[in-house]
CSV table of C-alpha atoms in Angstrom, one decimal:
chain,number,residue,atom,x,y,z
A,1,MET,CA,-0.1,0.2,0.1
A,2,ILE,CA,1.3,3.5,-0.8
A,3,LEU,CA,1.0,5.9,1.6
A,4,ILE,CA,0.5,9.6,0.6
A,5,ASN,CA,1.1,12.5,3.0
A,6,LEU,CA,-1.5,15.0,1.9
A,7,LEU,CA,-0.7,17.4,5.0
A,8,PRO,CA,1.3,20.5,4.2
A,9,HIS,CA,4.7,18.9,5.2
A,10,ARG,CA,6.9,21.8,4.0
A,11,GLU,CA,5.0,24.5,5.9
A,12,ALA,CA,5.4,22.3,9.1
A,13,ALA,CA,8.8,21.9,8.4
A,14,ARG,CA,9.3,25.6,7.7
A,15,GLN,CA,7.2,26.4,11.0
A,16,LYS,CA,9.6,23.9,12.9
A,17,ARG,CA,12.6,25.7,11.2
A,18,LYS,CA,11.2,29.1,12.5
A,19,GLU,CA,10.5,27.8,15.9
A,20,ALA,CA,14.1,26.3,16.3
A,21,PHE,CA,15.4,29.9,14.8
A,22,ASN,CA,13.1,31.8,17.6
A,23,ALA,CA,14.3,29.4,20.3
A,24,ALA,CA,18.2,29.9,19.5
A,25,LEU,CA,17.5,33.7,18.8
A,26,VAL,CA,16.2,33.7,22.5
A,27,ALA,CA,19.0,31.4,23.7
A,28,SER,CA,21.5,33.4,22.3
A,29,LEU,CA,20.0,36.7,23.7
A,30,VAL,CA,20.0,35.1,27.0
A,31,VAL,CA,23.7,33.8,26.7
A,32,GLY,CA,24.4,37.5,25.1
A,33,ALA,CA,22.8,39.0,28.1
A,34,LEU,CA,24.4,36.7,30.8
A,35,LEU,CA,27.8,37.4,29.2
A,36,VAL,CA,27.2,41.4,29.0
A,37,ALA,CA,26.2,40.7,33.0
A,38,LEU,CA,29.4,38.7,33.7
A,39,ILE,CA,31.6,41.0,31.9
A,40,TYR,CA,30.0,44.0,33.8
A,41,LEU,CA,30.4,42.4,37.0
A,42,VAL,CA,33.8,41.4,36.3
A,43,TYR,CA,34.9,44.9,35.3
A,44,GLU,CA,32.7,46.5,38.5
A,45,SER,CA,34.6,44.0,40.7
A,46,ARG,CA,37.9,45.2,39.4
A,47,ILE,CA,36.9,49.1,39.4
A,48,ALA,CA,35.9,48.6,43.3
A,49,ASP,CA,39.1,46.8,43.8
A,50,GLN,CA,41.2,49.6,42.3
A,51,GLN,CA,39.2,52.2,44.0
A,52,ALA,CA,40.0,50.4,47.3
A,53,ARG,CA,43.7,50.4,46.4
A,54,ASN,CA,43.3,54.0,45.6
A,55,GLU,CA,41.8,54.9,48.9
A,56,VAL,CA,44.6,52.9,50.5
A,57,LEU,CA,47.3,55.0,48.6
A,58,LYS,CA,45.3,58.1,49.6
A,59,SER,CA,45.5,57.3,53.3
A,60,GLU,CA,49.3,56.2,52.9
A,61,ILE,CA,50.1,59.4,51.0
A,62,LYS,CA,48.3,61.4,53.7
A,63,LYS,CA,50.4,59.6,56.3
A,64,VAL,CA,53.9,60.1,54.4
A,65,GLU,CA,52.7,64.0,53.9
A,66,ALA,CA,52.3,64.3,57.5
A,67,GLN,CA,56.0,62.6,57.9
A,68,ILE,CA,57.3,65.0,55.3
A,69,LYS,CA,55.7,67.9,57.3
A,70,GLU,CA,57.2,66.5,60.6
A,71,ILE,CA,60.7,66.1,58.9
A,72,ALA,CA,60.5,69.6,57.5
A,73,THR,CA,59.8,71.0,60.8
A,74,ILE,CA,62.6,68.6,62.5
A,75,GLU,CA,64.9,69.9,59.6
A,76,GLU,CA,64.4,73.7,60.4
A,77,GLU,CA,64.9,72.7,64.2
A,78,ILE,CA,68.0,71.2,63.2
A,79,THR,CA,69.1,74.2,61.3
A,80,ALA,CA,68.0,76.6,64.1
A,81,LEU,CA,70.0,74.4,66.7
A,82,LYS,CA,73.1,74.7,64.2
A,83,ALA,CA,72.7,78.3,64.2
A,84,ARG,CA,72.5,78.4,67.9
A,85,GLN,CA,75.5,76.0,68.3
A,86,LYS,CA,77.7,78.3,65.9
A,87,ALA,CA,76.8,81.4,67.8
A,88,VAL,CA,77.6,79.7,71.0
A,89,GLU,CA,81.1,78.5,69.7
A,90,ASP,CA,81.7,82.0,68.2
A,91,LEU,CA,81.1,83.7,71.4
A,92,GLN,CA,83.2,81.0,73.3
A,93,SER,CA,86.1,81.7,70.9
A,94,ASP,CA,85.3,85.2,70.7
A,95,ARG,CA,85.7,85.6,74.4
A,96,ASN,CA,89.3,84.7,74.3
A,97,ALA,CA,90.0,87.5,71.6
A,98,PRO,CA,91.0,90.3,73.8
A,99,VAL,CA,93.8,87.9,75.3
A,100,TYR,CA,94.9,86.8,71.9
A,101,LEU,CA,95.0,90.6,70.9
A,102,LEU,CA,97.2,91.8,74.1
A,103,ASN,CA,99.1,88.8,73.6
A,104,GLU,CA,100.0,89.0,70.0
A,105,LEU,CA,100.4,92.9,70.1
A,106,ALA,CA,103.1,92.5,72.8
A,107,LYS,CA,104.8,90.0,70.6
A,108,GLN,CA,104.6,92.1,67.4
A,109,LEU,CA,105.5,95.4,68.6
A,110,PRO,CA,109.2,96.0,68.3
A,111,ASP,CA,111.3,98.0,70.8
A,112,GLY,CA,110.8,101.6,70.5
A,113,VAL,CA,107.1,101.6,69.8
A,114,TYR,CA,104.4,102.5,72.4
A,115,VAL,CA,100.4,102.0,71.9
A,116,THR,CA,98.8,104.8,73.2
A,117,SER,CA,95.1,104.1,72.5
A,118,MET,CA,93.2,101.1,70.7
A,119,LYS,CA,89.6,100.8,70.0
A,120,GLN,CA,87.7,97.9,68.5
A,121,ASP,CA,84.9,97.8,66.4
A,122,GLY,CA,83.8,94.2,65.3
A,123,ALA,CA,87.0,92.5,64.0
A,124,SER,CA,88.4,95.9,63.1
A,125,ILE,CA,90.8,97.3,65.7
A,126,LEU,CA,92.1,101.0,65.4
A,127,VAL,CA,95.6,101.5,67.3
A,128,GLN,CA,97.3,104.7,68.0
A,129,GLY,CA,100.8,105.1,69.3
A,130,VAL,CA,104.2,106.6,69.1
A,131,ALA,CA,107.2,105.2,67.4
A,132,GLN,CA,110.7,106.4,68.0
A,133,SER,CA,111.3,106.6,63.9
A,134,ASN,CA,109.4,105.9,60.7
A,135,GLN,CA,111.2,102.9,60.4
A,136,ARG,CA,109.7,101.4,63.4
A,137,VAL,CA,106.5,102.0,62.3
A,138,SER,CA,107.3,100.3,59.1
A,139,GLU,CA,108.7,97.5,61.2
A,140,VAL,CA,105.2,97.2,62.8
A,141,LEU,CA,103.5,97.1,59.5
A,142,SER,CA,105.8,94.3,58.5
A,143,ASN,CA,105.2,92.2,61.7
A,144,PHE,CA,101.4,92.3,61.4
A,145,SER,CA,101.1,91.5,58.0
A,146,GLY,CA,103.7,88.7,57.7
A,147,GLY,CA,104.7,87.8,61.1
A,148,SER,CA,101.1,87.4,62.8
A,149,LYS,CA,98.7,84.7,62.6
A,150,TRP,CA,96.1,86.6,64.2
A,151,PHE,CA,96.2,89.9,62.5
A,152,ALA,CA,95.1,90.7,58.8
A,153,ARG,CA,95.3,93.2,56.3
A,154,PRO,CA,97.3,96.1,58.5
A,155,GLU,CA,96.7,99.5,57.1
A,156,LEU,CA,98.6,102.6,57.8
A,157,VAL,CA,96.0,105.2,58.3
A,158,GLU,CA,98.1,108.3,59.4
A,159,ILE,CA,101.7,109.2,60.5
A,160,GLN,CA,102.9,112.5,61.8
A,161,ALA,CA,106.0,113.9,63.3
A,162,GLY,CA,105.8,115.0,66.6
A,163,ASN,CA,107.9,115.7,69.7
A,164,ILE,CA,108.1,114.2,73.0
A,165,SER,CA,109.4,115.8,76.4
A,166,LEU,CA,111.3,113.3,78.5
A,167,THR,CA,112.7,116.1,80.7
A,168,GLN,CA,112.5,120.2,80.4
A,169,ARG,CA,115.5,120.1,78.4
A,170,ASP,CA,115.6,116.9,77.0
A,171,GLN,CA,112.9,116.4,73.8
A,172,ARG,CA,112.9,113.8,71.0
A,173,ARG,CA,111.3,113.6,67.8
A,174,VAL,CA,108.9,110.7,67.2
A,175,SER,CA,106.3,109.7,65.0
A,176,ASN,CA,102.7,109.5,65.9
A,177,PHE,CA,100.9,107.0,63.8
A,178,THR,CA,97.5,105.5,63.4
A,179,MET,CA,97.1,102.0,62.3
A,180,ARG,CA,94.1,99.6,61.3
A,181,PHE,CA,94.0,96.1,60.9
A,182,GLN,CA,91.7,92.9,61.3
A,183,LEU,CA,91.6,90.5,64.5
A,184,LEU,CA,91.1,87.0,63.1
A,185,LYS,CA,88.7,84.5,64.8
A,186,PRO,CA,90.2,81.5,66.2
A,187,SER,CA,88.4,79.4,63.5
A,188,GLU,CA,89.9,81.5,60.7
A,189,VAL,CA,93.2,81.0,62.3
A,190,ASP,CA,92.8,77.1,62.4
A,191,LYS,CA,91.8,77.4,58.7
A,192,ASN,CA,94.7,79.5,57.8
A,193,ALA,CA,97.0,77.0,59.4
A,194,GLU,CA,95.4,74.0,57.9
A,195,ALA,CA,95.8,75.7,54.4
A,196,ALA,CA,99.7,76.2,55.3
A,197,ALA,CA,100.2,72.9,56.3
A,198,LYS,CA,98.7,71.5,53.0
A,199,ASN,CA,101.2,73.9,51.0
């Protein structure tokens, strides 16, 4: 017996294919939506992790900035302390300056030269005195410039001829002089000594 299908099989097959396509379309839409949601969640998690790291970095940066400020204040305090220490050391060394000055004057003044007055203005010393001759004044300048480690830059300000009365009948010609020079600080003397030792 011959079976003949009189039903519209082509339309039924077409309908099945359409339904399969629609099911595949819906399934792909659902899978696509799930993939998009999964990717969104992954990126959202990464963003949240990065923001958490950023917050940690910000808090650490604030701590470091506070430490930097503290270090800066400590450095300022150290600088101030060093300045105070230097001032104390300078005062300590300068308090002996009059002793060095008088001792060196006694060593460097040759016979026949007498100091009548002396003024100090900082490191500058102005000396007035009497010498037996101009040659003695020249000797004083020479001693102050080359023979003294405490005196620097001697300068003859003025020299005048004068007379001095030893007795009523005995008068002698003398040279009245004014001289200026610099008194070096002990630290400068030490530096000069070190430089001389190297040479």
